[in-house]
XYZ file of C-alpha atoms in Angstrom:
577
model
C 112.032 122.208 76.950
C 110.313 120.071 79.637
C 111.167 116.275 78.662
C 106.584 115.428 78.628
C 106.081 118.138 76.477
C 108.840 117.257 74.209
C 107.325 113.801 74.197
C 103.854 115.292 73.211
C 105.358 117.292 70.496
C 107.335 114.241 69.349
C 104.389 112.384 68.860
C 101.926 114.595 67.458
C 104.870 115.464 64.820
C 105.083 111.413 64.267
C 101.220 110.760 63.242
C 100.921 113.938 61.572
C 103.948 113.016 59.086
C 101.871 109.710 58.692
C 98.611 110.676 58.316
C 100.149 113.299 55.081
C 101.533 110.678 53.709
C 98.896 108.125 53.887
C 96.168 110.708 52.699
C 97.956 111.071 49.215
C 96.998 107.153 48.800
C 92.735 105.753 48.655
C 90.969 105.109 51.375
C 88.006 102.411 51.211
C 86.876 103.002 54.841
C 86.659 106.603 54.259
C 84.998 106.162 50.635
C 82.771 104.661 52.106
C 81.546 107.186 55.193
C 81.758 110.700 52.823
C 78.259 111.971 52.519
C 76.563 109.361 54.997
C 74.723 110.126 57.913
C 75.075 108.505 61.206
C 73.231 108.064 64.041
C 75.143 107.491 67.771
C 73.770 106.027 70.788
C 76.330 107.063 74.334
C 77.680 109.992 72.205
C 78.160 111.717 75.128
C 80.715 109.226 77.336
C 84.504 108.711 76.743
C 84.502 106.334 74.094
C 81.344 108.362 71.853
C 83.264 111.496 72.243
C 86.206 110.216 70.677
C 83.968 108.579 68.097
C 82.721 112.020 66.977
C 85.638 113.690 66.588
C 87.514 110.799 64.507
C 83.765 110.755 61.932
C 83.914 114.376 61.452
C 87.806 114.824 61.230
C 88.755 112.505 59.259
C 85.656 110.427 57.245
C 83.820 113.707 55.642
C 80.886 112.826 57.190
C 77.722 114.755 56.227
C 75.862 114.645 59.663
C 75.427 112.964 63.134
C 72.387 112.467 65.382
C 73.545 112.010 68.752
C 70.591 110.149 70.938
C 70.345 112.402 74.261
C 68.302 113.881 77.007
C 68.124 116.866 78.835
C 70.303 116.569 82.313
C 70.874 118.526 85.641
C 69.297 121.197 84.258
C 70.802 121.244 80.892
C 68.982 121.478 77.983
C 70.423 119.044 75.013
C 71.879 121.731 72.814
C 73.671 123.204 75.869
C 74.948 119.708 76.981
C 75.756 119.347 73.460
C 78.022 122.981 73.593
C 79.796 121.918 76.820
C 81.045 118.499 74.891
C 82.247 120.330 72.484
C 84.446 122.795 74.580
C 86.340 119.906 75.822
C 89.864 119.413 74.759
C 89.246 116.490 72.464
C 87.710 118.856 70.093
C 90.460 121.125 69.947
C 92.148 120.123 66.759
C 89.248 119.466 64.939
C 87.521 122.985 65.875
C 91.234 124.436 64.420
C 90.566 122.490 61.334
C 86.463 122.833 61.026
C 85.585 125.968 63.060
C 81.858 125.124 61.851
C 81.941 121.297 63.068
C 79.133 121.575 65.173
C 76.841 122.455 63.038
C 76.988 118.852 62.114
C 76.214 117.092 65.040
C 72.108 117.134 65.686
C 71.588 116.242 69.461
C 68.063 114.052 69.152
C 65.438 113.976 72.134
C 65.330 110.070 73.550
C 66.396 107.305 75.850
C 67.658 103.862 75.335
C 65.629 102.759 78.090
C 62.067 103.582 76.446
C 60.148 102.133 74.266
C 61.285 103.234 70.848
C 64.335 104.973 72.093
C 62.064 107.869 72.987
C 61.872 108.957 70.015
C 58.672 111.446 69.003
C 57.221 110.462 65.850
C 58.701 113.654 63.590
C 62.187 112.546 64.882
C 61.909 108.661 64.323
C 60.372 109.513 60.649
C 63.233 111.920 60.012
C 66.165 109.040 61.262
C 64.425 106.778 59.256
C 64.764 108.849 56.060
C 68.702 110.126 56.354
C 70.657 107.228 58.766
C 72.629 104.998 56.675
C 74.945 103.770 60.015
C 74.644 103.150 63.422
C 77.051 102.885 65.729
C 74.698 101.722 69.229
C 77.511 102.358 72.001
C 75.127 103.157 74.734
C 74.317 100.783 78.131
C 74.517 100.634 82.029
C 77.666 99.319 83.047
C 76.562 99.604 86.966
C 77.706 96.048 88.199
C 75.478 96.310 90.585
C 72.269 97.480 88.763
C 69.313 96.452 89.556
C 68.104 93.538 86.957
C 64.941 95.255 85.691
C 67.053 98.548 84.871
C 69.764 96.820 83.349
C 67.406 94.734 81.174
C 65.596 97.827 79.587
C 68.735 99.326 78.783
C 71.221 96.984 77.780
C 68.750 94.095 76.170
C 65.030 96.274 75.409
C 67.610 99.054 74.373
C 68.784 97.124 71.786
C 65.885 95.743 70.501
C 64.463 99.101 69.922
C 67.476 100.591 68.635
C 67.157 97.420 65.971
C 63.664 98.175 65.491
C 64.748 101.993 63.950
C 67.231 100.662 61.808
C 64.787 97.979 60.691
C 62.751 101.099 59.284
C 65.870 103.100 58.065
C 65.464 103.387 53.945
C 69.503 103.077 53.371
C 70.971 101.105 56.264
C 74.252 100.631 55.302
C 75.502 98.831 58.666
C 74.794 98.512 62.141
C 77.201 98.457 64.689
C 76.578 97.063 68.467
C 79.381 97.788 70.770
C 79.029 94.980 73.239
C 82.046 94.201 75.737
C 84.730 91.578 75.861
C 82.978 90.165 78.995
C 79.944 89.717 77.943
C 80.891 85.591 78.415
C 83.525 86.052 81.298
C 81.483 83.717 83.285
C 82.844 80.930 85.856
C 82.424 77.981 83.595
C 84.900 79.940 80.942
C 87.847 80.662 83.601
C 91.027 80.070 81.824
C 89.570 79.247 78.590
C 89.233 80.838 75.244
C 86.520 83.825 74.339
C 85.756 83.382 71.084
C 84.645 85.282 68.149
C 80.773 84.471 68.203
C 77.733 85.064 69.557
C 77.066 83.097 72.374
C 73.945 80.830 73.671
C 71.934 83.185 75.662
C 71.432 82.292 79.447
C 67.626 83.692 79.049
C 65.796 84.400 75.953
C 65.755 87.886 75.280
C 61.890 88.460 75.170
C 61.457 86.424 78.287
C 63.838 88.206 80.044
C 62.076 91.203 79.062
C 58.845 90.630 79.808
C 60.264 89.242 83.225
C 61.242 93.006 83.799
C 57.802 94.599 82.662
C 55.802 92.116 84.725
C 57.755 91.389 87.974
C 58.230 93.412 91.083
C 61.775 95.141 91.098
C 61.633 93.569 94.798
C 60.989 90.018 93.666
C 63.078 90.726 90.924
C 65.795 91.455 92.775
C 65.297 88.356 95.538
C 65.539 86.134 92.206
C 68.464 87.819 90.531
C 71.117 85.561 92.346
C 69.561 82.313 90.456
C 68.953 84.375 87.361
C 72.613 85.094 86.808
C 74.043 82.089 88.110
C 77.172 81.547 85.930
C 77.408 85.504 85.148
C 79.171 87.802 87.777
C 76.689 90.710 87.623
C 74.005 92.314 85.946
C 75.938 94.372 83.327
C 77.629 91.095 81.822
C 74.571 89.245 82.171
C 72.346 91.415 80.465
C 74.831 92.321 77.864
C 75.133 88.421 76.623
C 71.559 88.827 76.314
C 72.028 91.649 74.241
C 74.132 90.042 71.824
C 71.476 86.852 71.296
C 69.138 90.433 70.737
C 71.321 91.282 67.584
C 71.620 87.715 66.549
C 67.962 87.157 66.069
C 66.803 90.529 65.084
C 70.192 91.737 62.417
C 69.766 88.009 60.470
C 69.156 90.465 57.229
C 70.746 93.649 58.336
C 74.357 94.874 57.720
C 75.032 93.982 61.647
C 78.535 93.450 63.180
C 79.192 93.102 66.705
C 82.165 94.992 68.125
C 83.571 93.908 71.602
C 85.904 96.131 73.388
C 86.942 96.114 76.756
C 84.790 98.443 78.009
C 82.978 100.027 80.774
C 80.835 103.083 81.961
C 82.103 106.140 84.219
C 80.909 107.710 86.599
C 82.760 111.202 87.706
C 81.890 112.035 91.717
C 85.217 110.446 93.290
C 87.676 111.097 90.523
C 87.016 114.958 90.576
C 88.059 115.165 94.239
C 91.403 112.331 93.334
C 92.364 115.178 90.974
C 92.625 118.017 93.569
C 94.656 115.988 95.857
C 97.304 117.432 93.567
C 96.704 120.978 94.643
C 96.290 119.918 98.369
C 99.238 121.651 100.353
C 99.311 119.496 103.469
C 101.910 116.433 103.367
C 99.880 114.316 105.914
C 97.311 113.802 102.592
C 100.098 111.472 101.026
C 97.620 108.785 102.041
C 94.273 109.776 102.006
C 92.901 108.907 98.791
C 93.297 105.753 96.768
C 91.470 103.783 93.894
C 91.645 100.025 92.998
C 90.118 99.286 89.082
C 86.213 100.583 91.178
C 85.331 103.757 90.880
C 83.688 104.590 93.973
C 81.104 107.195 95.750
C 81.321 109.354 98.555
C 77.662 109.359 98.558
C 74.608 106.830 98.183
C 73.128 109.491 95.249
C 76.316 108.341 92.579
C 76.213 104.651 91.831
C 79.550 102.261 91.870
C 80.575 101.224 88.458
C 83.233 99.073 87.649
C 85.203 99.736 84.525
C 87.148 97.407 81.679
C 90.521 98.961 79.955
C 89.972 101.015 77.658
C 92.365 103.846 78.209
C 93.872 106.864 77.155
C 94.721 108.285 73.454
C 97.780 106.956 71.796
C 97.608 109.713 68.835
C 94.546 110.925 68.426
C 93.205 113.370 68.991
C 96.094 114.240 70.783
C 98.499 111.483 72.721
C 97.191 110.703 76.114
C 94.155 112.392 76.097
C 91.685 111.390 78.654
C 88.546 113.297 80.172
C 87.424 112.688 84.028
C 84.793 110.405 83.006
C 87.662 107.872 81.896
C 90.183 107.717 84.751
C 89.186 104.681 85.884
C 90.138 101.329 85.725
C 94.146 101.285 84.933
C 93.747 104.847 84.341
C 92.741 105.690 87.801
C 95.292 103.246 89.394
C 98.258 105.246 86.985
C 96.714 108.713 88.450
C 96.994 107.319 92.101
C 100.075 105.734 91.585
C 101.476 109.328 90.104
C 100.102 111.153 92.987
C 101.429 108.464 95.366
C 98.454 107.999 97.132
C 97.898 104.509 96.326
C 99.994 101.687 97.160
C 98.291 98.174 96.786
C 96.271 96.568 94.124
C 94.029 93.757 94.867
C 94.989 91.559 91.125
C 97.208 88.440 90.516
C 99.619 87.953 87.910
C 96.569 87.516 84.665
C 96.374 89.563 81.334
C 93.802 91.859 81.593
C 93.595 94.029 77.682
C 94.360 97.500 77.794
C 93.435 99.154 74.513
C 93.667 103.133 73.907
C 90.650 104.541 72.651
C 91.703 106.101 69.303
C 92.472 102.381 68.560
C 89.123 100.878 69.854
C 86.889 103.619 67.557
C 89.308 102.916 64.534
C 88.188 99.366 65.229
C 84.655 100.134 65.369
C 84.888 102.647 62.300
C 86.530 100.061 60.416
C 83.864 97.742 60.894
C 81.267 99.381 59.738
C 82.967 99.216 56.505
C 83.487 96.306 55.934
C 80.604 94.820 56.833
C 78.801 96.724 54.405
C 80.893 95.604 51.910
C 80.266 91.497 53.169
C 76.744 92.496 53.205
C 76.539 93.931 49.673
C 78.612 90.466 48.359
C 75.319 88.696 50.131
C 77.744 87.350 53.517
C 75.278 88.383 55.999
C 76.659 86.048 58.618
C 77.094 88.602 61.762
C 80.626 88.654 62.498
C 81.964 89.365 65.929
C 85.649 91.211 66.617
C 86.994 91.070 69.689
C 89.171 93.863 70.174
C 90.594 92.723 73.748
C 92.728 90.580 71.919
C 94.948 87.385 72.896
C 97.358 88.199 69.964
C 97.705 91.649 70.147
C 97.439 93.729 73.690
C 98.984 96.075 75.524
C 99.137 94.061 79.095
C 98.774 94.826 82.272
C 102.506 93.498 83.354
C 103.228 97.023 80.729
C 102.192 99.377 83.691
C 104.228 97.421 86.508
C 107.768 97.058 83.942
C 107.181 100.758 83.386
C 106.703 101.699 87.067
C 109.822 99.790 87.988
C 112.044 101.637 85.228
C 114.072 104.640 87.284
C 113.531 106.414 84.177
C 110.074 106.910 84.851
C 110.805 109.294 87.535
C 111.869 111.717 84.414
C 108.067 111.766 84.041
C 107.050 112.715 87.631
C 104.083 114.892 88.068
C 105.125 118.324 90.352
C 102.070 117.491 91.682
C 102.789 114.474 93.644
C 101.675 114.173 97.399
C 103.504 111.543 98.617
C 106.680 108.883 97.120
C 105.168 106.578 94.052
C 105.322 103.326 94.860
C 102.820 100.503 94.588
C 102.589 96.275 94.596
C 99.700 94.019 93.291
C 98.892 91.174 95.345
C 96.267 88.129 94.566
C 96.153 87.059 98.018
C 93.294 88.460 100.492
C 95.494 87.740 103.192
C 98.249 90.617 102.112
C 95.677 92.699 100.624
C 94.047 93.234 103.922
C 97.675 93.571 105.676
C 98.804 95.793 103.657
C 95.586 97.938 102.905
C 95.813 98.559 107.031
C 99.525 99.473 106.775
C 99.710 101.935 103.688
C 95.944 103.167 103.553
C 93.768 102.330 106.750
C 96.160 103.897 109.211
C 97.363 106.978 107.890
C 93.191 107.256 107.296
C 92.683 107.109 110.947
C 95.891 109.790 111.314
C 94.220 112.090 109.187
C 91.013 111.790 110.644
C 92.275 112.398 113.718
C 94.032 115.635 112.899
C 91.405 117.182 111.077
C 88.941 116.606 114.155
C 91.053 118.131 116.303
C 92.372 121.032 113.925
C 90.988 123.754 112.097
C 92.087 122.305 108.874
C 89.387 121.974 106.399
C 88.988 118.813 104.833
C 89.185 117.971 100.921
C 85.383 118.697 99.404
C 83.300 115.263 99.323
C 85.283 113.703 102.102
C 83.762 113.205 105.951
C 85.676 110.435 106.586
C 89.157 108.863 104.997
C 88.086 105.799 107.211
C 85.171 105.278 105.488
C 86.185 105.986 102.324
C 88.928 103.694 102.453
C 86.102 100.653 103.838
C 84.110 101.534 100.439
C 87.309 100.810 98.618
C 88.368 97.727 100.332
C 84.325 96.365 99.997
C 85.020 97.318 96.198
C 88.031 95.452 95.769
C 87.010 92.107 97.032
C 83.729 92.565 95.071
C 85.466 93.036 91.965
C 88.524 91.001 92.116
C 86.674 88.204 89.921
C 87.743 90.323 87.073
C 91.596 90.981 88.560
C 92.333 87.648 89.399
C 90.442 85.724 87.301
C 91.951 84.919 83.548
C 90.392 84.589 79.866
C 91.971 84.474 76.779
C 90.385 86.379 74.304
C 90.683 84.966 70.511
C 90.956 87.492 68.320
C 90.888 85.998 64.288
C 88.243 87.979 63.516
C 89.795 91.453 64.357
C 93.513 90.336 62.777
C 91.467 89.087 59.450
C 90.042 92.506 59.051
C 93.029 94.379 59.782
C 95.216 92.585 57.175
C 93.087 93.218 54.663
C 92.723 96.721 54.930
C 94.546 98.929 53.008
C 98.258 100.834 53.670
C 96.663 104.125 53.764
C 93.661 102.407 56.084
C 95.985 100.826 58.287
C 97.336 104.026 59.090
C 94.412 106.318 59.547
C 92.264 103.986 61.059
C 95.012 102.104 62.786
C 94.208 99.609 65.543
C 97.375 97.248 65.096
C 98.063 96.909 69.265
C 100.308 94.863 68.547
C 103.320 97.194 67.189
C 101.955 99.846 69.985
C 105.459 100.792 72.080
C 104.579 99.868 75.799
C 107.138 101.694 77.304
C 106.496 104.775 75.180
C 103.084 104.426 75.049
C 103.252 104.333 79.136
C 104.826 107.643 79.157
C 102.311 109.057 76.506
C 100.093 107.850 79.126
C 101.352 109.581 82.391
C 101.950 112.466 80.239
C 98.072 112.695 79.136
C 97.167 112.297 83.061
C 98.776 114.921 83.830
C 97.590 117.144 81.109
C 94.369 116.580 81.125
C 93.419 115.641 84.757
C 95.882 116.999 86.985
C 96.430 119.865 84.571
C 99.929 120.639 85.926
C 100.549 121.984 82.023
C 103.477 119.435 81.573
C 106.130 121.627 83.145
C 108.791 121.225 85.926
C 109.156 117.714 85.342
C 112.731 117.826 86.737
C 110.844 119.489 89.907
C 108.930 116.386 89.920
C 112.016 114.021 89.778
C 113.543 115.693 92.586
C 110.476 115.964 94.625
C 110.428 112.252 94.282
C 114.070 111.827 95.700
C 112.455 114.391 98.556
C 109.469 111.800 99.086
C 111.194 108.606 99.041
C 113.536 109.559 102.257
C 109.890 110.763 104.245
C 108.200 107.569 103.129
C 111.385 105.895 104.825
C 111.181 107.978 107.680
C 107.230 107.314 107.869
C 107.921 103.777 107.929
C 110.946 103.547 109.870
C 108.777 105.562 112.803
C 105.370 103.602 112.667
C 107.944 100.000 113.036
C 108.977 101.419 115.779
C 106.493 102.900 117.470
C 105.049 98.920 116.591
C 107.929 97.441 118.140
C 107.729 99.780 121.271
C 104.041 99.261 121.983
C 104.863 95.475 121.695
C 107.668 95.543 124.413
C 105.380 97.216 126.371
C 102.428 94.967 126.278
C 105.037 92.103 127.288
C 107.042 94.071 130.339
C 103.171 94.270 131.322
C 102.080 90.880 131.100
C 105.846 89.654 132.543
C 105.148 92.383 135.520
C 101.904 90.867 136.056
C 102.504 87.636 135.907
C 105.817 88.005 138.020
């Protein structure tokens, strides 16, 4: 049997033998979901997927309203069908055949004025949600301020405003992010576990986007922000001073993971280079933590860390929305078409989704059980946590490890190798060396071919500036270091249940890194490069195969350096004879 599909099976057998055992014990958290009805803002990205399929599978829910819109032509119910094809549903469609008929896709949009909702609807949420879990918001750094403040800040409020009116709110969860406060002032010093001062008041802030020019807006946004890096962490501190005033006597709990949005354009063409025949593309894609566009029509985003699966679902699973971030630099890495990381030597909190949503689950509970005691204080959980975090040094340990090779995708280009660097300096050296001028070779040989280039690319030149633009942009968040505190998150976790613990586990702490690395690579290559998990040995040898061209490569261009150099100086000796 192929050694990644024995490690799948390994794993799957491990939770399963678990989750049997823990289920013949009581569950508060899951007492406390059977029969309710939720309601899900961002049901349709990474993290709300998983969120659905964990609420039906395993907490008897009786029904969830997922807030969406019709898009690119799709009508809601067939978006709806399409999510529910994907692979994260697989084991719980074995399981519950009939799970869909759960989920009830309603019409609106976080960026309206009451959600969007028609009046039937908004009477009818009113009536049957008893929890909210409000995951949805822009993550586009670069966002324009009035957009970002109706959706991340007037979102809110509105969302707030329908469970104000719900008859049996049992507890309202905002997923925020761990960087809502990563501002300049707070460099090197602790996030903690509250709600922050606001750097505008909320309705100002608001009415600042109703009333201004999105061209004045924008001239002003600079001064606006000031201590904040960019819109999306700007607006989403606001967000939290939203919840603050408007949840004082509501069953509210904030809920901040490192997260971000996705966006899909580049990442679908990343995850043909696999199937790409021609050797010379060894270099022609790469990703830092950006996702980036080949076109002005799909925005940049920027994503946090939260990653793959570690059990469930499945291990590793991942969906093309979420290779980004570490995920993306793992896939690149794989495929060897990466080679240099703009990031110093800082933490940055890598948390696997099936953990984050047990978080969030968890929550819920037990702030409806604070609530009922009469402890309405909002409590905030950081779930990017300083005591317990997979780290970034996890990925680079793992990547060094000649085991890894065992792990080796079939499908790699070019030989997997990779450095991080802090300094611009090197960054800019070496992004000329390993990515700028093999660009320029394989420009040059597909102009002068009749080779057709990858779909989405015109130029590896250009798509290589976007990425270098990208990673000086966003290397306040790779070089830059906060420590987040994390007694909020520990506190609830120790006083859950054994049988809790287990099925709604998010205990980073015990995770394995180096077996949760491999889980990892394994889930990549399942689910995005889709190279079935076979002919891993192929892989390993392919690598050995690689690793004497990438000499070679380099070996030549010195060379040919060295040779243009002693030419340049026989010149300027002949003419200067």
């Amino acid at each position: 049997m192929d050694i990644a599909l024995a490690l799948e099976i390994e794993q799957v057998s491990r939770q399963k033998a678990l989750e049997e055992e823990a289920l013949r014990g009581e569950s508060a958290v899951r007492q406390f979901y059977a029969g309710t009805t939720a309601l899900i803002t961002g049901g349709t990205g990474f993290i709300g997927k998983q969120l659905i399929e964990k609420l039906l599978r395993s907490c008897d829910v009786k029904r969830i309203y997922i807030l969406m819109r019709s898009k690119k032509g799709k009508s809601m119910p067939e978006r709806l069908q399409s999510q529910f094809n994907e692979p994260v549903y697989d084991n719980l469609r074995s399981q519950q055949p009939d799970f869909a008929r759960k989920v009830i896709p309603v019409e609106g949009d976080i960026s309206e004025l009451g959600v969007g909702l028609n009046d039937e609807d908004r009477m009818k949420l009113a009536q049957e949600v008893n929890v909210i879990f409000h995951v949805a918001a822009t993550t586009r750094f670069e966002e324009p301020l009035k957009k970002a403040t109706f959706i991340n800040v007037r979102g809110t409020r509105e969302i707030l405003e329908l469970a104000k009116c719900c008859k049996d709110l049992r507890s309202f969860v905002h997923v925020s992010t761990a960087f809502s406060n990563a501002t300049k002032s707070r460099i090197n010093h602790n996030l903690e576990e509250k709600i922050y001062e606001s750097p505008v008041p909320p309705e100002v802030m608001i009415n600042l986007a109703k009333t201004v020019e999105e061209c004045r807006l924008n001239a002003i946004t600079a001064d606006l922000i000031r201590d904040w890096p960019n819109t999306y962490c700007f607006t989403k501190a606001i967000a939290e001073d939203v919840v603050r005033t408007m949840g004082k006597d509501l069953p509210v709990v904030i809920v901040r993971p490192p997260i971000g949005k996705y966006s899909r354009a580049l990442f679908s063409k990343i995850a043909k280079v696999g199937t790409y025949k021609y050797v010379v593309t060894g270099h022609m894609y790469s990703l830092t933590p950006d996702l980036l566009c080949d076109d002005r029509s799909n925005p940049l985003y920027f994503p946090f860390s939260v990653i793959c699966t570690l059990n469930e679902p499945t291990p590793g699973w991942v969906d093309m929305s979420s290779v980004i971030g570490p995920s993306g630099v793992l896939l690149t890495l794989m495929l060897g078409v990466m080679h240099v990381v703009l990031t110093s030597d800082i933490s940055i909190p890598i948390v696997p989704v099936d953990y984050v949503n047990n978080a969030v689950i968890a929550t819920a509970s037990d702030t409806n059980v604070r609530y009922n005691k009469n402890e309405k204080e909002i409590k905030v959980y950081n779930i990017s946590c300083s005591g317990s975090k997979i780290e970034t040094s996890c990925m680079s340990d793992f990547l060094k490890n000649p085991n890894t090779l065992e792990y080796a995708t079939p499908k790699a280009v070019w030989y997997c190798y990779g450095f991080g660097t802090g300094s611009d300096v090197v960054f800019w050296l070496s992004t000329w060396l390993l990515h700028y001028i093999p660009a320029y070779v394989a420009d040059f040989v597909f102009n002068v071919t009749s080779m057709k280039r990858p779909e989405g690319i015109k130029s590896f030149v250009k798509l290589y500036e976007k990425i270098y633009k990208m990673s000086m942009l966003y290397g306040y968040f790779l070089r830059n270091q906060w420590n987040f505190v994390d007694d909020n998150t520990v506190a609830m976790l120790n006083q859950m249940s054994k049988t809790d613990r287990i099925l709604f586990n998010f205990d980073v702490a015990k995770i394995d890194c180096s077996r949760f690395m491999a889980i990892w690579c394994i889930g990549l290559r399942k689910f995005i490069l889709k190279d079935g998990l076979k002919n891993s040995e192929y892989g390993r040898k392919k690598q050995s195969w690689l690793k004497i061209a990438n000499l070679c490569y380099h070996g030549l261009f010195f060379v040919t350096v060295i040779y243009f150099l002693y030419i340049c100086c026989a010149m300027l000796m002949y003419v200067f004879r």
